[in-house]
Backbone as JSON Lines, residues from 0, in Angstrom:
{"i":0,"aa":"M","n":[137.35,6.45,-7.45],"ca":[137.17,6.54,-6.41],"c":[136.08,6.87,-5.42]}
{"i":1,"aa":"S","n":[136.34,7.06,-4.31],"ca":[134.85,7.18,-3.92],"c":[134.53,8.49,-3.47]}
{"i":2,"aa":"S","n":[133.04,9.1,-3.22],"ca":[132.85,10.01,-3.1],"c":[133.33,11.02,-2.02]}
{"i":3,"aa":"A","n":[133.81,10.63,-1.05],"ca":[134.42,11.14,0.14],"c":[135.75,11.34,-0.37]}
{"i":4,"aa":"W","n":[136.27,10.59,-1.0],"ca":[137.96,10.89,-1.3],"c":[137.53,12.05,-2.82]}
{"i":5,"aa":"N","n":[136.53,12.07,-2.86],"ca":[136.28,13.58,-4.21],"c":[136.04,14.67,-3.64]}
{"i":6,"aa":"S","n":[135.18,14.52,-2.42],"ca":[134.63,15.84,-1.56],"c":[135.97,16.36,-0.37]}
{"i":7,"aa":"A","n":[137.19,15.28,-0.28],"ca":[138.01,15.79,-0.1],"c":[139.23,16.22,-0.33]}
{"i":8,"aa":"K","n":[139.28,16.17,-1.77],"ca":[140.02,16.43,-2.66],"c":[139.92,18.3,-2.8]}
{"i":9,"aa":"T","n":[141.57,18.74,-3.38],"ca":[141.58,20.29,-3.57],"c":[141.88,19.91,-4.87]}
{"i":10,"aa":"D","n":[141.82,21.2,-5.6],"ca":[142.03,21.03,-7.14],"c":[143.33,20.97,-7.34]}
{"i":11,"aa":"N","n":[144.56,21.08,-6.49],"ca":[145.68,20.45,-6.57],"c":[146.37,19.29,-6.18]}
{"i":12,"aa":"C","n":[145.21,18.62,-5.97],"ca":[145.54,17.15,-5.42],"c":[145.45,16.68,-4.18]}
{"i":13,"aa":"D","n":[145.91,17.92,-3.62],"ca":[146.34,17.74,-1.86],"c":[145.05,17.8,-1.15]}
{"i":14,"aa":"V","n":[144.83,16.95,0.03],"ca":[143.68,16.66,0.76],"c":[143.75,18.28,1.93]}
{"i":15,"aa":"G","n":[142.62,18.61,1.93],"ca":[142.5,19.85,2.72],"c":[141.71,19.7,3.58]}
{"i":16,"aa":"A","n":[141.45,20.71,4.44],"ca":[140.07,20.96,5.62],"c":[139.12,20.57,4.83]}
{"i":17,"aa":"V","n":[138.34,19.93,5.65],"ca":[136.73,19.39,4.96],"c":[135.69,20.31,5.62]}
{"i":18,"aa":"E","n":[135.28,20.92,4.89],"ca":[134.27,21.89,5.46],"c":[132.92,21.3,6.09]}
{"i":19,"aa":"E","n":[132.34,21.98,6.96],"ca":[131.42,21.05,7.65],"c":[130.53,20.76,7.34]}
{"i":20,"aa":"E","n":[129.88,21.51,5.94],"ca":[128.57,21.16,5.12],"c":[128.75,20.28,3.76]}
{"i":21,"aa":"S","n":[129.95,19.59,3.8],"ca":[130.12,18.42,2.92],"c":[129.74,17.51,3.6]}
{"i":22,"aa":"H","n":[129.56,16.22,2.86],"ca":[128.91,14.94,3.44],"c":[129.95,13.79,3.66]}
{"i":23,"aa":"F","n":[131.16,14.3,4.39],"ca":[132.23,13.69,4.87],"c":[131.62,12.94,5.98]}
{"i":24,"aa":"T","n":[131.49,11.85,6.36],"ca":[131.33,11.19,7.4],"c":[132.78,10.02,7.87]}
{"i":25,"aa":"R","n":[132.03,9.49,9.33],"ca":[132.9,8.38,9.85],"c":[133.79,7.72,8.73]}
{"i":26,"aa":"A","n":[132.41,6.93,8.32],"ca":[132.34,6.16,7.05],"c":[133.53,6.45,5.93]}
{"i":27,"aa":"S","n":[133.26,8.03,5.82],"ca":[133.62,8.44,4.39],"c":[135.75,7.94,4.98]}
{"i":28,"aa":"A","n":[135.93,8.48,6.1],"ca":[137.31,8.39,6.76],"c":[137.69,6.73,6.84]}
{"i":29,"aa":"H","n":[136.71,5.93,7.19],"ca":[137.27,4.8,6.87],"c":[137.49,4.22,5.68]}
{"i":30,"aa":"V","n":[136.88,4.7,4.91],"ca":[136.94,4.2,3.27],"c":[138.38,4.58,2.95]}
{"i":31,"aa":"L","n":[138.58,6.12,3.27],"ca":[140.03,6.74,3.02],"c":[140.81,5.79,3.34]}
{"i":32,"aa":"I","n":[140.94,4.96,4.88],"ca":[141.98,4.74,5.44],"c":[142.44,3.29,4.51]}
{"i":33,"aa":"G","n":[141.32,3.17,4.6],"ca":[141.41,1.54,3.66],"c":[142.07,1.6,2.28]}
{"i":34,"aa":"E","n":[141.67,2.84,1.88],"ca":[142.58,3.23,0.93],"c":[144.17,3.05,0.48]}
{"i":35,"aa":"I","n":[144.44,4.1,1.74],"ca":[145.87,4.06,2.13],"c":[146.62,2.91,2.1]}
{"i":36,"aa":"M","n":[145.9,2.32,3.38],"ca":[146.32,0.54,3.6],"c":[146.54,-0.14,2.47]}
{"i":37,"aa":"V","n":[145.38,0.23,1.36],"ca":[145.77,-0.98,0.52],"c":[147.04,-0.52,-0.34]}
{"i":38,"aa":"C","n":[147.21,1.14,-0.69],"ca":[148.12,1.66,-0.98],"c":[149.53,1.37,-0.51]}
{"i":39,"aa":"N","n":[149.41,1.43,0.71],"ca":[151.16,0.83,1.74],"c":[151.58,-0.2,1.22]}
{"i":40,"aa":"R","n":[150.3,-1.01,1.27],"ca":[150.37,-2.44,0.87],"c":[151.59,-3.03,-0.44]}
{"i":41,"aa":"D","n":[150.77,-2.29,-1.59],"ca":[150.96,-1.76,-3.1],"c":[152.6,-1.43,-2.71]}
{"i":42,"aa":"L","n":[153.09,-0.21,-2.09],"ca":[154.24,0.08,-2.14],"c":[154.88,-0.95,-1.55]}
{"i":43,"aa":"E","n":[154.74,-1.73,-0.39],"ca":[155.67,-2.45,0.04],"c":[155.94,-3.71,-0.79]}
{"i":44,"aa":"K","n":[154.96,-4.18,-1.99],"ca":[155.48,-5.18,-2.6],"c":[156.42,-4.42,-3.93]}
{"i":45,"aa":"I","n":[156.18,-3.05,-4.22],"ca":[156.75,-2.98,-4.74],"c":[158.43,-2.84,-4.51]}
{"i":46,"aa":"K","n":[158.51,-2.02,-3.61],"ca":[160.14,-2.55,-2.69],"c":[160.31,-3.96,-2.6]}
{"i":47,"aa":"E","n":[160.12,-4.64,-2.19],"ca":[160.46,-6.36,-2.37],"c":[160.97,-6.71,-3.98]}
{"i":48,"aa":"N","n":[159.92,-6.2,-4.8],"ca":[160.27,-6.54,-6.38],"c":[161.65,-5.55,-6.26]}
{"i":49,"aa":"I","n":[161.92,-4.66,-6.4],"ca":[163.07,-3.57,-6.64],"c":[163.87,-4.78,-6.07]}
{"i":50,"aa":"N","n":[163.9,-4.79,-4.48],"ca":[164.67,-5.52,-3.6],"c":[165.49,-6.75,-4.83]}
{"i":51,"aa":"D","n":[164.21,-7.98,-4.65],"ca":[164.6,-8.63,-5.78],"c":[165.5,-8.31,-6.51]}
{"i":52,"aa":"V","n":[165.13,-7.29,-7.42],"ca":[165.78,-7.09,-8.8],"c":[166.98,-6.71,-8.54]}
{"i":53,"aa":"Q","n":[167.12,-6.15,-7.14],"ca":[168.48,-5.27,-7.27],"c":[169.38,-6.29,-6.82]}
{"i":54,"aa":"Q","n":[169.04,-7.68,-6.05],"ca":[169.88,-8.77,-6.02],"c":[170.56,-9.35,-7.1]}
{"i":55,"aa":"K","n":[169.56,-9.97,-7.5],"ca":[169.32,-10.26,-9.63],"c":[170.6,-9.67,-10.06]}
{"i":56,"aa":"M","n":[170.41,-8.24,-9.58],"ca":[171.38,-7.44,-10.67],"c":[172.93,-7.69,-10.39]}
{"i":57,"aa":"K","n":[173.04,-7.73,-8.96],"ca":[173.95,-8.0,-7.98],"c":[174.38,-9.45,-8.52]}
{"i":58,"aa":"N","n":[174.08,-10.38,-8.61],"ca":[174.27,-11.55,-9.1],"c":[174.91,-11.91,-10.22]}
{"i":59,"aa":"I","n":[174.35,-11.13,-11.04],"ca":[174.76,-11.28,-12.25],"c":[175.88,-10.23,-12.96]}
{"i":60,"aa":"I","n":[176.0,-9.45,-12.02],"ca":[177.42,-8.5,-11.96],"c":[178.58,-9.54,-11.07]}
{"i":61,"aa":"E","n":[178.13,-10.04,-10.38],"ca":[179.29,-11.14,-9.62],"c":[180.21,-12.11,-10.67]}
{"i":62,"aa":"V","n":[179.14,-12.78,-11.06],"ca":[178.98,-13.71,-11.63],"c":[179.59,-13.39,-13.3]}
{"i":63,"aa":"L","n":[179.62,-12.29,-13.98],"ca":[180.22,-11.55,-15.39],"c":[181.51,-11.66,-14.43]}
{"i":64,"aa":"G","n":[181.59,-10.96,-13.38],"ca":[183.51,-10.23,-13.02],"c":[184.15,-11.76,-12.65]}
{"i":65,"aa":"N","n":[183.24,-12.9,-12.3],"ca":[184.51,-13.77,-12.48],"c":[184.6,-14.62,-13.28]}
{"i":66,"aa":"I","n":[183.56,-14.74,-14.29],"ca":[183.98,-14.8,-16.07],"c":[185.19,-13.83,-16.37]}
{"i":67,"aa":"K","n":[185.27,-12.97,-16.14],"ca":[186.91,-12.3,-16.54],"c":[188.16,-13.07,-16.29]}
{"i":68,"aa":"H","n":[187.7,-13.36,-15.31],"ca":[189.01,-14.2,-14.76],"c":[189.42,-15.69,-14.67]}
{"i":69,"aa":"T","n":[188.6,-16.04,-15.11],"ca":[188.21,-17.56,-15.65],"c":[188.36,-17.76,-17.3]}
{"i":70,"aa":"K","n":[189.09,-18.72,-17.66],"ca":[189.01,-19.24,-18.83],"c":[187.89,-20.24,-19.42]}
{"i":71,"aa":"I","n":[187.18,-19.35,-19.96],"ca":[186.01,-20.01,-20.94],"c":[186.18,-21.16,-21.81]}
{"i":72,"aa":"V","n":[185.53,-22.33,-21.21],"ca":[185.87,-23.39,-22.35],"c":[184.7,-23.74,-22.67]}
{"i":73,"aa":"P","n":[184.21,-23.95,-24.11],"ca":[183.29,-24.18,-24.52],"c":[183.13,-25.79,-24.45]}
{"i":74,"aa":"F","n":[181.41,-26.01,-23.89],"ca":[181.04,-27.36,-23.72],"c":[181.43,-28.58,-24.88]}
{"i":75,"aa":"C","n":[181.16,-28.4,-26.05],"ca":[181.66,-29.11,-26.84],"c":[182.1,-28.65,-28.21]}
{"i":76,"aa":"C","n":[182.86,-29.07,-29.11],"ca":[183.04,-28.91,-30.08],"c":[183.03,-29.83,-31.14]}
{"i":77,"aa":"V","n":[182.2,-29.31,-32.33],"ca":[182.5,-30.03,-33.18],"c":[183.1,-30.02,-34.46]}
{"i":78,"aa":"N","n":[183.51,-30.75,-35.32],"ca":[184.34,-30.5,-36.08],"c":[183.94,-31.44,-37.73]}
{"i":79,"aa":"F","n":[183.04,-30.79,-38.52],"ca":[182.79,-31.62,-39.27],"c":[183.4,-31.55,-40.86]}
{"i":80,"aa":"S","n":[183.97,-32.7,-41.52],"ca":[184.82,-33.03,-41.88],"c":[184.19,-33.18,-43.53]}
{"i":81,"aa":"F","n":[185.04,-33.26,-44.74],"ca":[184.09,-32.98,-46.27],"c":[183.26,-34.4,-46.16]}
{"i":82,"aa":"K","n":[183.81,-35.72,-45.07],"ca":[183.42,-36.95,-45.7],"c":[182.37,-37.58,-44.71]}
{"i":83,"aa":"S","n":[181.35,-36.09,-44.76],"ca":[180.02,-36.4,-44.06],"c":[180.25,-36.97,-42.09]}
{"i":84,"aa":"S","n":[181.29,-36.91,-41.72],"ca":[181.68,-37.23,-40.67],"c":[181.9,-36.54,-39.77]}
{"i":85,"aa":"F","n":[181.94,-36.55,-38.24],"ca":[181.94,-35.78,-37.63],"c":[182.86,-35.92,-36.27]}
{"i":86,"aa":"K","n":[183.54,-35.59,-35.58],"ca":[184.58,-35.67,-34.35],"c":[183.93,-34.97,-33.16]}
{"i":87,"aa":"V","n":[184.24,-34.88,-32.32],"ca":[183.88,-34.26,-31.21],"c":[184.95,-34.44,-30.71]}
{"i":88,"aa":"F","n":[185.86,-33.06,-30.49],"ca":[186.73,-33.19,-29.44],"c":[186.47,-32.92,-28.55]}
């Protein structure tokens, strides 16, 4: 973290008023604003990922609901006989 961030933090991790004798400058404020913007972008990406996962879950649930109402037919059934030949139905 930047020194500006550390100088602006209090013991309980809340940002409080900055005392005049601290070295909190306009540049320090810009650094903090930049960090906030990066965090905001990261949160937006997380929200998008959550929305994508929720949509995938809805799709899976819909597919499972449709399976319940349809007869499942296997793609291929192989019947092996003792003559080492096989039949495909």
